[in-house]
mmCIF file of C-alpha atoms in Angstrom:
data_model
loop_
_atom_site.group_PDB
_atom_site.id
_atom_site.type_symbol
_atom_site.label_atom_id
_atom_site.label_comp_id
_atom_site.label_asym_id
_atom_site.label_seq_id
_atom_site.Cartn_x
_atom_site.Cartn_y
_atom_site.Cartn_z
ATOM 1 C CA MET A 1 27.382 -3.834 21.288
ATOM 2 C CA GLY A 2 27.544 -7.693 21.862
ATOM 3 C CA ARG A 3 25.687 -9.709 24.446
ATOM 4 C CA VAL A 4 26.270 -7.932 28.098
ATOM 5 C CA ARG A 5 26.421 -10.095 31.270
ATOM 6 C CA PHE A 6 24.304 -8.984 34.150
ATOM 7 C CA ALA A 7 25.787 -9.933 37.693
ATOM 8 C CA PRO A 8 23.434 -8.190 40.337
ATOM 9 C CA SER A 9 24.999 -7.500 43.904
ATOM 10 C CA ILE A 10 23.122 -8.986 46.683
ATOM 11 C CA LEU A 11 24.444 -6.005 48.566
ATOM 12 C CA THR A 12 21.152 -4.329 48.910
ATOM 13 C CA ALA A 13 19.160 -7.294 48.986
ATOM 14 C CA ASP A 14 16.910 -8.369 51.792
ATOM 15 C CA LEU A 15 18.814 -10.581 53.549
ATOM 16 C CA ALA A 16 15.712 -12.319 55.166
ATOM 17 C CA ARG A 17 14.485 -13.774 51.748
ATOM 18 C CA LEU A 18 17.861 -13.563 50.158
ATOM 19 C CA GLY A 19 16.855 -17.401 48.572
ATOM 20 C CA GLU A 20 14.130 -15.979 47.141
ATOM 21 C CA ALA A 21 15.403 -13.142 45.779
ATOM 22 C CA ILE A 22 18.228 -14.979 44.055
ATOM 23 C CA ARG A 23 15.586 -17.668 42.688
ATOM 24 C CA GLU A 24 13.765 -14.503 40.910
ATOM 25 C CA ALA A 25 17.057 -13.058 39.438
ATOM 26 C CA GLU A 26 17.703 -16.620 38.097
ATOM 27 C CA ALA A 27 14.078 -16.499 36.627
ATOM 28 C CA ALA A 28 14.671 -12.901 35.164
ATOM 29 C CA GLY A 29 17.813 -14.837 33.489
ATOM 30 C CA VAL A 30 20.786 -12.989 35.090
ATOM 31 C CA ASP A 31 24.142 -14.492 34.208
ATOM 32 C CA TRP A 32 26.429 -14.397 37.860
ATOM 33 C CA ILE A 33 25.513 -12.988 41.091
ATOM 34 C CA HIS A 34 27.916 -10.508 42.435
ATOM 35 C CA LEU A 35 28.682 -10.578 46.329
ATOM 36 C CA ASP A 36 30.564 -7.538 47.645
ATOM 37 C CA VAL A 37 32.533 -8.575 50.593
ATOM 38 C CA MET A 38 33.296 -5.499 52.623
ATOM 39 C CA ASP A 39 35.835 -5.264 56.002
ATOM 40 C CA GLY A 40 34.846 -1.744 57.034
ATOM 41 C CA VAL A 41 38.914 -1.277 56.903
ATOM 42 C CA PHE A 42 39.632 -1.031 53.016
ATOM 43 C CA VAL A 43 35.885 0.950 52.792
ATOM 44 C CA PRO A 44 33.874 2.474 55.276
ATOM 45 C CA ASN A 45 31.132 -0.470 55.455
ATOM 46 C CA LEU A 46 31.199 -3.980 56.909
ATOM 47 C CA THR A 47 28.769 -6.858 54.844
ATOM 48 C CA PHE A 48 29.663 -10.281 55.139
ATOM 49 C CA GLY A 49 32.241 -13.230 55.140
ATOM 50 C CA PRO A 50 32.505 -16.493 53.436
ATOM 51 C CA LEU A 51 29.502 -18.040 55.278
ATOM 52 C CA LEU A 52 27.053 -16.150 53.702
ATOM 53 C CA VAL A 53 28.497 -17.182 50.170
ATOM 54 C CA GLU A 54 28.605 -20.822 51.483
ATOM 55 C CA ALA A 55 24.685 -19.971 51.778
ATOM 56 C CA VAL A 56 24.501 -18.666 48.234
ATOM 57 C CA ARG A 57 25.934 -21.344 46.508
ATOM 58 C CA ARG A 58 23.556 -23.650 47.981
ATOM 59 C CA VAL A 59 20.672 -22.012 46.672
ATOM 60 C CA THR A 60 21.898 -21.095 43.119
ATOM 61 C CA SER A 61 24.117 -23.071 40.598
ATOM 62 C CA LEU A 62 24.959 -19.333 38.837
ATOM 63 C CA PRO A 63 28.448 -18.289 38.876
ATOM 64 C CA LEU A 64 29.256 -16.289 42.087
ATOM 65 C CA ASP A 65 31.207 -13.465 41.439
ATOM 66 C CA VAL A 66 32.993 -12.548 44.798
ATOM 67 C CA HIS A 67 34.331 -8.931 44.906
ATOM 68 C CA LEU A 68 36.848 -8.629 48.205
ATOM 69 C CA MET A 69 36.892 -5.088 49.233
ATOM 70 C CA ILE A 70 38.859 -6.121 51.721
ATOM 71 C CA VAL A 71 42.564 -5.222 53.273
ATOM 72 C CA LYS A 72 45.174 -8.285 52.676
ATOM 73 C CA PRO A 73 42.624 -10.650 50.717
ATOM 74 C CA GLU A 74 45.041 -12.947 50.349
ATOM 75 C CA ARG A 75 44.535 -14.064 53.774
ATOM 76 C CA TYR A 76 40.958 -15.325 52.993
ATOM 77 C CA LEU A 77 41.166 -16.404 49.582
ATOM 78 C CA GLU A 78 41.366 -19.939 50.688
ATOM 79 C CA ASP A 79 38.185 -19.731 52.621
ATOM 80 C CA PHE A 80 35.988 -17.737 49.838
ATOM 81 C CA ALA A 81 37.197 -20.562 47.276
ATOM 82 C CA GLN A 82 36.391 -23.324 49.662
ATOM 83 C CA ALA A 83 32.890 -21.534 50.140
ATOM 84 C CA GLY A 84 31.941 -21.743 46.546
ATOM 85 C CA ALA A 85 33.075 -18.630 44.831
ATOM 86 C CA ASP A 86 33.591 -19.026 41.164
ATOM 87 C CA HIS A 87 35.385 -15.742 40.443
ATOM 88 C CA ILE A 88 37.484 -14.073 43.071
ATOM 89 C CA THR A 89 38.507 -10.374 42.555
ATOM 90 C CA VAL A 90 40.898 -8.449 44.657
ATOM 91 C CA HIS A 91 41.658 -4.684 44.737
ATOM 92 C CA PHE A 92 44.828 -3.684 43.336
ATOM 93 C CA GLU A 93 44.635 -0.646 46.136
ATOM 94 C CA ALA A 94 44.186 -3.444 49.037
ATOM 95 C CA THR A 95 47.189 -5.677 48.777
ATOM 96 C CA TYR A 96 50.929 -5.187 48.903
ATOM 97 C CA HIS A 97 51.334 -7.626 46.260
ATOM 98 C CA PRO A 98 48.243 -7.963 43.516
ATOM 99 C CA HIS A 99 50.231 -10.649 41.474
ATOM 100 C CA ARG A 100 50.599 -13.063 44.672
ATOM 101 C CA ALA A 101 47.117 -12.703 45.234
ATOM 102 C CA VAL A 102 45.635 -12.999 41.510
ATOM 103 C CA GLN A 103 48.207 -16.211 41.406
ATOM 104 C CA LYS A 104 46.750 -17.420 44.503
ATOM 105 C CA VAL A 105 43.181 -17.411 43.035
ATOM 106 C CA LYS A 106 44.445 -19.509 39.812
ATOM 107 C CA GLU A 107 46.016 -22.021 42.015
ATOM 108 C CA LEU A 108 42.899 -22.479 44.078
ATOM 109 C CA GLY A 109 41.162 -23.028 40.613
ATOM 110 C CA LYS A 110 39.069 -20.060 40.412
ATOM 111 C CA LYS A 111 38.773 -17.219 38.030
ATOM 112 C CA ALA A 112 40.825 -14.378 39.132
ATOM 113 C CA GLY A 113 40.050 -10.669 38.847
ATOM 114 C CA LEU A 114 41.303 -7.411 39.684
ATOM 115 C CA ALA A 115 39.531 -4.378 40.658
ATOM 116 C CA VAL A 116 40.749 -0.576 40.364
ATOM 117 C CA ASN A 117 38.893 2.420 42.284
ATOM 118 C CA PRO A 118 38.058 5.410 40.449
ATOM 119 C CA GLY A 119 41.078 7.204 41.387
ATOM 120 C CA THR A 120 43.762 4.477 40.543
ATOM 121 C CA PRO A 121 45.382 4.696 37.202
ATOM 122 C CA LEU A 122 44.346 1.780 34.795
ATOM 123 C CA GLU A 123 48.231 1.120 33.911
ATOM 124 C CA ALA A 124 47.726 -0.815 37.472
ATOM 125 C CA PHE A 125 46.286 -3.873 35.301
ATOM 126 C CA GLU A 126 48.826 -3.950 32.596
ATOM 127 C CA PRO A 127 51.412 -6.216 34.307
ATOM 128 C CA LEU A 128 48.899 -8.406 35.722
ATOM 129 C CA LEU A 129 46.915 -8.836 32.218
ATOM 130 C CA PRO A 130 48.657 -12.341 31.398
ATOM 131 C CA ASP A 131 47.010 -13.650 34.802
ATOM 132 C CA LEU A 132 43.515 -12.122 34.750
ATOM 133 C CA ASP A 133 40.049 -13.480 33.923
ATOM 134 C CA LEU A 134 38.120 -10.593 34.664
ATOM 135 C CA ALA A 135 39.191 -6.623 35.131
ATOM 136 C CA LEU A 136 36.431 -4.589 37.212
ATOM 137 C CA ILE A 137 36.486 -1.145 36.627
ATOM 138 C CA MET A 138 35.287 0.647 39.804
ATOM 139 C CA SER A 139 32.318 3.183 38.577
ATOM 140 C CA VAL A 140 31.859 4.666 42.211
ATOM 141 C CA ASN A 141 34.050 4.843 45.144
ATOM 142 C CA PRO A 142 33.557 1.324 46.812
ATOM 143 C CA GLY A 143 31.733 1.112 50.168
ATOM 144 C CA PHE A 144 28.148 1.693 49.791
ATOM 145 C CA GLY A 145 25.511 0.921 47.429
ATOM 146 C CA GLY A 146 23.075 3.288 45.669
ATOM 147 C CA GLN A 147 25.856 5.969 44.675
ATOM 148 C CA SER A 148 25.729 7.815 41.484
ATOM 149 C CA PHE A 149 27.646 6.228 38.428
ATOM 150 C CA ILE A 150 31.024 8.380 37.889
ATOM 151 C CA ASP A 151 31.207 8.838 34.151
ATOM 152 C CA SER A 152 35.098 9.236 34.233
ATOM 153 C CA ALA A 153 34.710 5.266 34.406
ATOM 154 C CA LEU A 154 33.622 5.344 30.875
ATOM 155 C CA ARG A 155 36.961 6.184 29.836
ATOM 156 C CA LYS A 156 38.554 3.991 31.594
ATOM 157 C CA ILE A 157 36.554 1.084 30.227
ATOM 158 C CA GLU A 158 37.418 2.334 26.763
ATOM 159 C CA LYS A 159 41.056 1.981 27.635
ATOM 160 C CA ALA A 160 40.897 -1.239 29.250
ATOM 161 C CA ARG A 161 39.047 -2.778 26.526
ATOM 162 C CA LYS A 162 41.694 -1.630 24.041
ATOM 163 C CA LEU A 163 44.491 -3.071 26.894
ATOM 164 C CA ILE A 164 42.811 -6.288 26.901
ATOM 165 C CA ASP A 165 42.094 -6.659 23.112
ATOM 166 C CA ALA A 166 45.824 -6.303 22.529
ATOM 167 C CA THR A 167 46.364 -9.260 24.641
ATOM 168 C CA GLY A 168 43.812 -11.174 22.624
ATOM 169 C CA ARG A 169 42.898 -12.982 25.660
ATOM 170 C CA ASP A 170 39.316 -13.713 27.112
ATOM 171 C CA ILE A 171 39.356 -11.294 29.939
ATOM 172 C CA ARG A 172 35.582 -10.093 31.294
ATOM 173 C CA ARG A 173 35.355 -6.227 31.428
ATOM 174 C CA GLU A 174 32.908 -5.670 34.463
ATOM 175 C CA VAL A 175 31.958 -2.317 35.204
ATOM 176 C CA GLY A 176 30.591 -1.766 39.131
ATOM 177 C CA GLY A 177 28.945 0.647 40.960
ATOM 178 C CA GLY A 178 26.021 3.043 40.240
ATOM 179 C CA VAL A 179 24.989 0.897 37.339
ATOM 180 C CA LYS A 180 21.202 1.745 36.415
ATOM 181 C CA VAL A 181 19.000 1.026 33.529
ATOM 182 C CA ASP A 182 19.609 4.761 32.316
ATOM 183 C CA ASN A 183 23.446 3.925 31.767
ATOM 184 C CA ILE A 184 24.150 0.295 31.142
ATOM 185 C CA ARG A 185 24.100 1.029 27.407
ATOM 186 C CA ARG A 186 26.585 3.718 28.066
ATOM 187 C CA GLY A 187 28.967 1.320 29.617
ATOM 188 C CA ALA A 188 28.342 -1.504 27.454
ATOM 189 C CA ASP A 189 29.334 0.899 24.498
ATOM 190 C CA ALA A 190 32.352 1.945 26.315
ATOM 191 C CA GLY A 191 33.355 -1.660 26.289
ATOM 192 C CA ALA A 192 32.021 -3.233 29.360
ATOM 193 C CA ASP A 193 30.669 -6.951 28.899
ATOM 194 C CA THR A 194 29.546 -7.530 32.282
ATOM 195 C CA VAL A 195 27.701 -5.177 34.663
ATOM 196 C CA VAL A 196 26.800 -5.413 38.371
#
């Protein structure tokens, strides 16, 4: 197992002291800050938009890993790019045109990611692998923090690793949802190199 990158999500952070929490995370040695953007439509929760991403950008130089759990994300890609996102991940299930959305992220000069829900076959990634910088395997049904890790995600991570290794490209293999101290190693052993 190589070095795993850590991308803590601000989803459960106390927004009243977010800057302080991010500085604490930086001091602890995290690699990225993960921002879960939810629209209350694609997932049953509502979080924040580009203004909060912009505020986070002002308090850290760490890469901002923005995960869009929103319907038709292509409508807002430019806004999140301008707000300071470094990586922008869209959901395969949230757009009619995932390839177009990924291409737009790249045109904006950002790293492009594609996420799949637990019930979506991993084959959704295959046609887009030449354009991806990040593949996010959801290990919970997206929408809420604090859920339990879905073990079948481990098989998906293993399969994603094989698909990605076959391309010879440097594509991050990220796992998100229900990740805790007691299951990080299992995710990394399966092939995840970045954990949320």
